mmCIF file of C-alpha atoms in Angstrom:
data_model
loop_
_atom_site.group_PDB
_atom_site.id
_atom_site.type_symbol
_atom_site.label_atom_id
_atom_site.label_comp_id
_atom_site.label_asym_id
_atom_site.label_seq_id
_atom_site.Cartn_x
_atom_site.Cartn_y
_atom_site.Cartn_z
ATOM 1 C CA LEU A 371 -12.729 1.425 8.952
ATOM 2 C CA LEU A 372 -14.875 4.488 10.983
ATOM 3 C CA GLN A 373 -13.497 2.729 13.931
ATOM 4 C CA VAL A 374 -10.049 2.441 13.376
ATOM 5 C CA LEU A 375 -10.026 6.103 12.076
ATOM 6 C CA ASP A 376 -11.554 7.660 15.199
ATOM 7 C CA HIS A 377 -9.448 5.704 16.998
ATOM 8 C CA LEU A 378 -6.124 5.721 15.134
ATOM 9 C CA ASP A 379 -3.974 7.944 17.852
ATOM 10 C CA ASP A 380 -5.241 5.461 20.057
ATOM 11 C CA HIS A 381 -3.463 2.777 18.014
ATOM 12 C CA LEU A 382 -0.487 4.032 17.582
ATOM 13 C CA LYS A 383 0.410 4.681 21.398
ATOM 14 C CA ARG A 384 -0.197 0.743 22.331
ATOM 15 C CA SER A 385 2.054 -1.000 19.305
ATOM 16 C CA GLN A 386 5.758 0.006 18.401
ATOM 17 C CA TYR A 387 4.530 -0.588 14.286
ATOM 18 C CA PHE A 388 0.571 -0.423 14.289
ATOM 19 C CA ARG A 389 -0.154 -0.720 10.927
ATOM 20 C CA PHE A 390 -4.694 -2.182 9.592
ATOM 21 C CA LEU A 391 -5.830 -3.483 6.213
ATOM 22 C CA TRP A 392 -8.600 -1.850 4.649
ATOM 23 C CA PHE A 393 -10.699 -4.242 2.847
ATOM 24 C CA PRO A 394 -12.484 -1.880 -0.377
ATOM 25 C CA HIS A 395 -16.259 -1.930 -1.339
ATOM 26 C CA SER A 396 -16.246 -2.417 2.664
ATOM 27 C CA GLU A 397 -15.914 -1.757 5.943
ATOM 28 C CA ASN A 398 -13.764 -4.262 7.215
ATOM 29 C CA VAL A 399 -10.706 -3.520 8.169
ATOM 30 C CA SER A 400 -7.976 -5.872 10.375
ATOM 31 C CA ILE A 401 -6.029 -4.181 12.544
ATOM 32 C CA ILE A 402 -2.303 -5.628 13.079
ATOM 33 C CA TYR A 403 0.538 -5.071 16.035
ATOM 34 C CA GLN A 404 4.012 -5.787 15.973
ATOM 35 C CA ASP A 405 5.690 -5.425 19.186
ATOM 36 C CA PRO A 406 9.131 -7.159 20.429
ATOM 37 C CA THR A 407 8.185 -10.007 22.795
ATOM 38 C CA SER A 408 10.088 -12.578 25.010
ATOM 39 C CA LYS A 409 7.754 -15.238 24.536
ATOM 40 C CA PRO A 410 8.910 -18.199 22.584
ATOM 41 C CA PRO A 411 8.902 -18.670 18.864
ATOM 42 C CA SER A 412 4.400 -19.939 18.303
ATOM 43 C CA SER A 413 2.696 -19.364 14.702
ATOM 44 C CA SER A 414 -0.798 -20.094 13.862
ATOM 45 C CA SER A 415 -0.302 -20.509 10.315
ATOM 46 C CA SER A 416 -1.779 -23.450 8.349
ATOM 47 C CA TRP A 417 -0.661 -23.578 3.737
ATOM 48 C CA PHE A 418 -4.336 -25.129 3.427
ATOM 49 C CA TRP A 419 -5.488 -21.398 4.932
ATOM 50 C CA ASP A 420 -2.009 -19.661 3.821
ATOM 51 C CA TYR A 421 -1.985 -20.909 -0.060
ATOM 52 C CA ALA A 422 -4.217 -23.455 -0.603
ATOM 53 C CA VAL A 423 -7.328 -20.655 -0.490
ATOM 54 C CA GLY A 424 -4.934 -17.439 -0.032
ATOM 55 C CA TYR A 425 -3.246 -18.359 -2.341
ATOM 56 C CA TYR A 426 -4.801 -21.259 -4.831
ATOM 57 C CA LEU A 427 -8.824 -19.883 -5.032
ATOM 58 C CA LEU A 428 -7.781 -16.621 -4.642
ATOM 59 C CA GLU A 429 -6.041 -16.180 -7.829
ATOM 60 C CA PHE A 430 -8.262 -18.096 -9.300
ATOM 61 C CA LEU A 431 -11.613 -16.082 -8.315
ATOM 62 C CA LEU A 432 -9.598 -13.276 -9.332
ATOM 63 C CA TRP A 433 -9.176 -14.443 -12.631
ATOM 64 C CA ILE A 434 -13.528 -15.198 -13.392
ATOM 65 C CA SER A 435 -13.742 -11.393 -11.523
ATOM 66 C CA THR A 436 -11.818 -10.473 -14.875
ATOM 67 C CA PHE A 437 -14.675 -10.697 -16.185
ATOM 68 C CA VAL A 438 -17.171 -10.607 -14.385
ATOM 69 C CA PRO A 439 -15.699 -7.543 -12.767
ATOM 70 C CA SER A 440 -19.043 -6.826 -9.756
ATOM 71 C CA LEU A 441 -17.192 -10.368 -8.376
ATOM 72 C CA VAL A 442 -14.542 -8.103 -6.858
ATOM 73 C CA CYS A 443 -17.006 -7.331 -3.762
ATOM 74 C CA TRP A 444 -17.885 -10.178 -3.004
ATOM 75 C CA ILE A 445 -13.979 -12.100 -2.555
ATOM 76 C CA ASN A 446 -13.290 -9.255 -0.710
ATOM 77 C CA ARG A 447 -15.729 -9.157 2.261
ATOM 78 C CA CYS A 448 -15.401 -13.175 1.400
ATOM 79 C CA PHE A 449 -11.815 -13.543 2.513
ATOM 80 C CA PHE A 450 -11.643 -10.897 5.152
ATOM 81 C CA TRP A 451 -13.969 -13.297 6.902
ATOM 82 C CA LEU A 452 -12.086 -16.025 6.295
ATOM 83 C CA LEU A 453 -8.385 -15.303 6.218
ATOM 84 C CA PHE A 454 -8.680 -12.182 8.437
ATOM 85 C CA SER A 455 -11.790 -11.709 10.761
ATOM 86 C CA SER A 456 -10.209 -13.830 14.112
ATOM 87 C CA ARG A 457 -8.071 -13.190 16.482
ATOM 88 C CA VAL A 458 -4.415 -14.410 14.750
ATOM 89 C CA GLU A 459 -0.540 -14.545 17.054
ATOM 90 C CA ASN A 460 2.503 -15.167 15.022
ATOM 91 C CA ILE A 461 5.778 -15.465 17.493
ATOM 92 C CA ALA A 462 9.000 -15.311 15.228
ATOM 93 C CA THR A 463 12.171 -13.167 14.799
ATOM 94 C CA SER A 464 11.635 -9.664 12.417
ATOM 95 C CA TYR A 465 12.759 -10.791 9.818
ATOM 96 C CA GLN A 466 9.485 -13.110 9.611
ATOM 97 C CA ILE A 467 7.289 -11.009 10.911
ATOM 98 C CA PHE A 468 7.862 -8.352 8.381
ATOM 99 C CA ASN A 469 8.800 -9.909 5.232
ATOM 100 C CA TYR A 470 5.500 -10.893 3.835
ATOM 101 C CA GLU A 471 4.679 -13.283 0.313
ATOM 102 C CA CYS A 472 3.526 -10.827 -2.042
ATOM 103 C CA ARG A 473 2.343 -14.336 -3.835
ATOM 104 C CA PHE A 474 1.783 -13.993 -7.194
ATOM 105 C CA LYS A 475 1.910 -10.784 -9.740
ATOM 106 C CA GLN A 476 0.378 -7.433 -9.337
ATOM 107 C CA HIS A 477 0.335 -3.726 -10.044
ATOM 108 C CA VAL A 478 1.224 -1.336 -7.067
ATOM 109 C CA GLN A 479 1.067 1.703 -5.497
ATOM 110 C CA ASP A 480 2.171 3.665 -2.436
ATOM 111 C CA TRP A 481 2.191 7.067 -1.581
ATOM 112 C CA ALA A 482 3.329 8.903 2.036
ATOM 113 C CA ILE A 483 1.147 11.559 3.006
ATOM 114 C CA PRO A 484 1.650 13.606 6.455
ATOM 115 C CA ILE A 485 0.065 11.492 8.952
ATOM 116 C CA GLU A 486 -2.894 13.559 9.805
ATOM 117 C CA LYS A 487 -4.160 13.736 5.930
ATOM 118 C CA THR A 488 -4.450 9.509 7.171
ATOM 119 C CA LYS A 489 -8.636 10.132 8.275
ATOM 120 C CA GLU A 490 -9.615 12.576 5.302
ATOM 121 C CA ALA A 491 -7.960 10.567 2.092
ATOM 122 C CA LEU A 492 -8.916 6.697 3.173
ATOM 123 C CA LEU A 493 -12.607 8.543 3.171
ATOM 124 C CA GLU A 494 -12.030 9.960 -0.052
ATOM 125 C CA LEU A 495 -10.908 6.679 -1.719
ATOM 126 C CA LYS A 496 -13.470 4.999 -0.514
ATOM 127 C CA ALA A 497 -16.258 7.495 -1.547
ATOM 128 C CA ALA A 498 -15.270 7.573 -5.220
ATOM 129 C CA LEU A 499 -15.034 3.568 -5.014
ATOM 130 C CA GLU A 500 -18.688 4.077 -3.681
ATOM 131 C CA ASN A 501 -19.433 6.809 -6.888
ATOM 132 C CA ASN A 502 -18.096 4.728 -9.262
ATOM 133 C CA PRO A 503 -19.452 1.035 -9.564
ATOM 134 C CA LYS A 504 -17.421 0.192 -12.724
ATOM 135 C CA MET A 505 -14.567 0.541 -10.361
ATOM 136 C CA VAL A 506 -13.040 -1.524 -8.481
ATOM 137 C CA ALA A 507 -10.156 -2.097 -6.252
ATOM 138 C CA HIS A 508 -8.700 -5.448 -5.217
ATOM 139 C CA TYR A 509 -7.687 -6.261 -0.726
ATOM 140 C CA PRO A 510 -6.228 -4.909 0.877
ATOM 141 C CA VAL A 511 -5.056 -1.208 1.578
ATOM 142 C CA GLU A 512 -2.166 -1.398 3.815
ATOM 143 C CA VAL A 513 -1.851 1.697 5.770
ATOM 144 C CA ARG A 514 1.123 1.358 7.265
ATOM 145 C CA PHE A 515 3.471 4.875 9.485
ATOM 146 C CA ALA A 516 6.585 5.929 10.002
ATOM 147 C CA ARG A 517 8.035 8.911 11.594
ATOM 148 C CA GLY A 518 9.522 11.950 9.838
ATOM 149 C CA ASP A 519 13.056 12.112 8.848
ATOM 150 C CA GLU A 520 15.500 14.353 7.722
ATOM 151 C CA ILE A 521 16.806 13.043 4.589
ATOM 152 C CA TRP A 522 16.084 15.413 1.338
ATOM 153 C CA MET A 523 14.476 12.597 -1.079
ATOM 154 C CA SER A 524 12.595 10.282 1.538
ATOM 155 C CA PRO A 525 9.158 10.359 2.170
ATOM 156 C CA CYS A 526 9.238 10.701 4.757
ATOM 157 C CA PHE A 527 10.882 14.398 4.565
ATOM 158 C CA GLN A 528 9.797 16.334 7.982
ATOM 159 C CA ARG A 529 6.987 15.341 8.346
ATOM 160 C CA ASP A 530 5.175 12.252 9.971
ATOM 161 C CA SER A 531 3.465 10.060 7.782
ATOM 162 C CA CYS A 532 1.325 7.979 6.841
ATOM 163 C CA TYR A 533 1.143 5.033 3.752
ATOM 164 C CA MET A 534 -1.340 4.022 1.735
ATOM 165 C CA ASN A 535 -0.404 1.492 -0.013
ATOM 166 C CA ILE A 536 -3.113 0.081 -3.351
ATOM 167 C CA ILE A 537 -3.008 -2.669 -4.983
ATOM 168 C CA MET A 538 -4.207 -5.049 -8.002
ATOM 169 C CA TYR A 539 -2.949 -8.328 -8.465
ATOM 170 C CA ARG A 540 -2.648 -9.942 -12.144
ATOM 171 C CA PRO A 541 -4.563 -13.909 -12.188
ATOM 172 C CA TYR A 542 -2.029 -15.900 -13.767
ATOM 173 C CA GLY A 543 -0.554 -12.899 -14.850
ATOM 174 C CA LYS A 544 -3.221 -11.391 -16.537
ATOM 175 C CA ASN A 545 -3.219 -7.732 -17.259
ATOM 176 C CA VAL A 546 -6.375 -6.670 -14.930
ATOM 177 C CA PRO A 547 -7.996 -2.947 -15.796
ATOM 178 C CA HIS A 548 -6.367 -0.626 -13.093
ATOM 179 C CA LEU A 549 -5.446 3.471 -14.946
ATOM 180 C CA ASN A 550 -8.864 5.012 -13.406
ATOM 181 C CA TYR A 551 -8.392 3.610 -10.447
ATOM 182 C CA TRP A 552 -4.171 4.248 -10.255
ATOM 183 C CA LEU A 553 -5.076 7.947 -11.093
ATOM 184 C CA THR A 554 -8.146 8.318 -8.761
ATOM 185 C CA TYR A 555 -5.409 7.418 -5.535
ATOM 186 C CA GLU A 556 -2.982 9.500 -7.718
ATOM 187 C CA GLY A 557 -5.083 12.553 -7.903
ATOM 188 C CA ILE A 558 -5.859 11.830 -3.956
ATOM 189 C CA MET A 559 -2.908 11.832 -2.386
ATOM 190 C CA LYS A 560 -1.878 14.576 -4.312
ATOM 191 C CA LYS A 561 -4.903 17.051 -3.481
ATOM 192 C CA HIS A 562 -3.335 15.251 0.288
ATOM 193 C CA GLY A 563 0.606 16.330 -0.195
ATOM 194 C CA GLY A 564 1.297 12.488 -0.705
ATOM 195 C CA ARG A 565 5.216 11.282 -2.129
ATOM 196 C CA PRO A 566 5.342 8.341 -3.722
ATOM 197 C CA HIS A 567 6.964 4.747 -3.044
ATOM 198 C CA TRP A 568 10.642 5.696 -5.021
ATOM 199 C CA ALA A 569 10.849 1.899 -6.176
ATOM 200 C CA LYS A 570 6.373 2.150 -7.009
ATOM 201 C CA ALA A 571 4.255 2.990 -9.858
ATOM 202 C CA HIS A 572 2.878 6.425 -10.300
ATOM 203 C CA SER A 573 3.106 9.146 -13.112
ATOM 204 C CA CYS A 574 5.600 12.156 -11.269
ATOM 205 C CA THR A 575 7.983 14.339 -13.582
ATOM 206 C CA GLN A 576 10.947 16.476 -12.520
ATOM 207 C CA LYS A 577 7.246 20.169 -11.858
ATOM 208 C CA ASP A 578 5.864 17.281 -9.176
ATOM 209 C CA PHE A 579 8.701 16.417 -7.662
ATOM 210 C CA GLU A 580 10.388 19.788 -7.287
ATOM 211 C CA ARG A 581 6.803 20.614 -5.833
ATOM 212 C CA MET A 582 6.793 17.131 -2.735
ATOM 213 C CA TYR A 583 10.539 17.928 -2.063
ATOM 214 C CA PRO A 584 12.008 20.865 -0.829
ATOM 215 C CA GLY A 585 15.627 19.710 -0.772
ATOM 216 C CA PHE A 586 14.804 18.298 -4.758
ATOM 217 C CA PRO A 587 16.801 21.589 -6.942
ATOM 218 C CA LYS A 588 19.733 20.919 -3.707
ATOM 219 C CA PHE A 589 19.922 16.854 -4.662
ATOM 220 C CA CYS A 590 20.041 17.381 -7.935
ATOM 221 C CA SER A 591 22.705 19.896 -8.691
ATOM 222 C CA ILE A 592 25.176 17.292 -6.808
ATOM 223 C CA ARG A 593 23.739 14.188 -8.264
ATOM 224 C CA GLU A 594 24.597 16.360 -11.882
ATOM 225 C CA LYS A 595 28.140 16.914 -10.191
ATOM 226 C CA LEU A 596 28.597 13.917 -9.366
ATOM 227 C CA ASP A 597 27.056 11.939 -12.621
ATOM 228 C CA PRO A 598 28.179 14.857 -15.127
ATOM 229 C CA THR A 599 27.473 11.823 -18.288
ATOM 230 C CA GLY A 600 24.187 10.446 -16.920
ATOM 231 C CA MET A 601 26.190 7.044 -16.348
ATOM 232 C CA PHE A 602 24.245 6.188 -13.995
ATOM 233 C CA LEU A 603 20.761 7.432 -15.052
ATOM 234 C CA ASN A 604 18.262 5.584 -17.171
ATOM 235 C CA ALA A 605 14.599 6.084 -18.438
ATOM 236 C CA TYR A 606 13.003 6.341 -15.729
ATOM 237 C CA LEU A 607 15.468 8.391 -13.421
ATOM 238 C CA GLU A 608 16.234 11.335 -17.028
ATOM 239 C CA LYS A 609 12.626 11.281 -16.502
ATOM 240 C CA VAL A 610 12.629 12.540 -13.147
ATOM 241 C CA PHE A 611 15.730 14.337 -13.075
ATOM 242 C CA TYR A 612 14.925 16.350 -15.861
#
């Protein structure tokens, strides 16, 4: 993990779409480069590894781990070596490369922090897991990057950003304890100036967004002008804007 974080700028310069997957409770990282190419389509995927192991076996083992949480550390390390430790190259049209199956049900959080905070925040999350043995985290933590923009309510407003996505699966639909992990992660993201993904779980309220987004008051005034009766509000948006 440290190897990747210490050479982050080199990775970002090497690939147009660079991201990496960190496997909690370990030092293991899978690096992903995605770039345009003129090579013919090809794929190294297989039903056995992608589904029999990466879906059905994983879901069963994660279900077992709900009774023995300490197994999660072993599962994360084992599946890294089974599925992510060797070099793989896939060539296809962009939507086939950028999209991927989420497989079974899951809880997800995804915040954007200033890109220069990537190393500090991820190491802080790693330390939090190491210091709380009862708090387990499913793989992977996906770390990806985006350019800054000028969209008032964009998590990347006026800054190049790192998105740090965490996940807890729900094997066979079973709810898995994740509140402590969620709150720990949110605390780290807020500490480092994070902004949550609008379409994923978070506990932020209007006051949080006022601190996070310089353009938030302007957006709210325009929203109220265009929707004075609250026709387009729901329970979630009322919590966010009021």
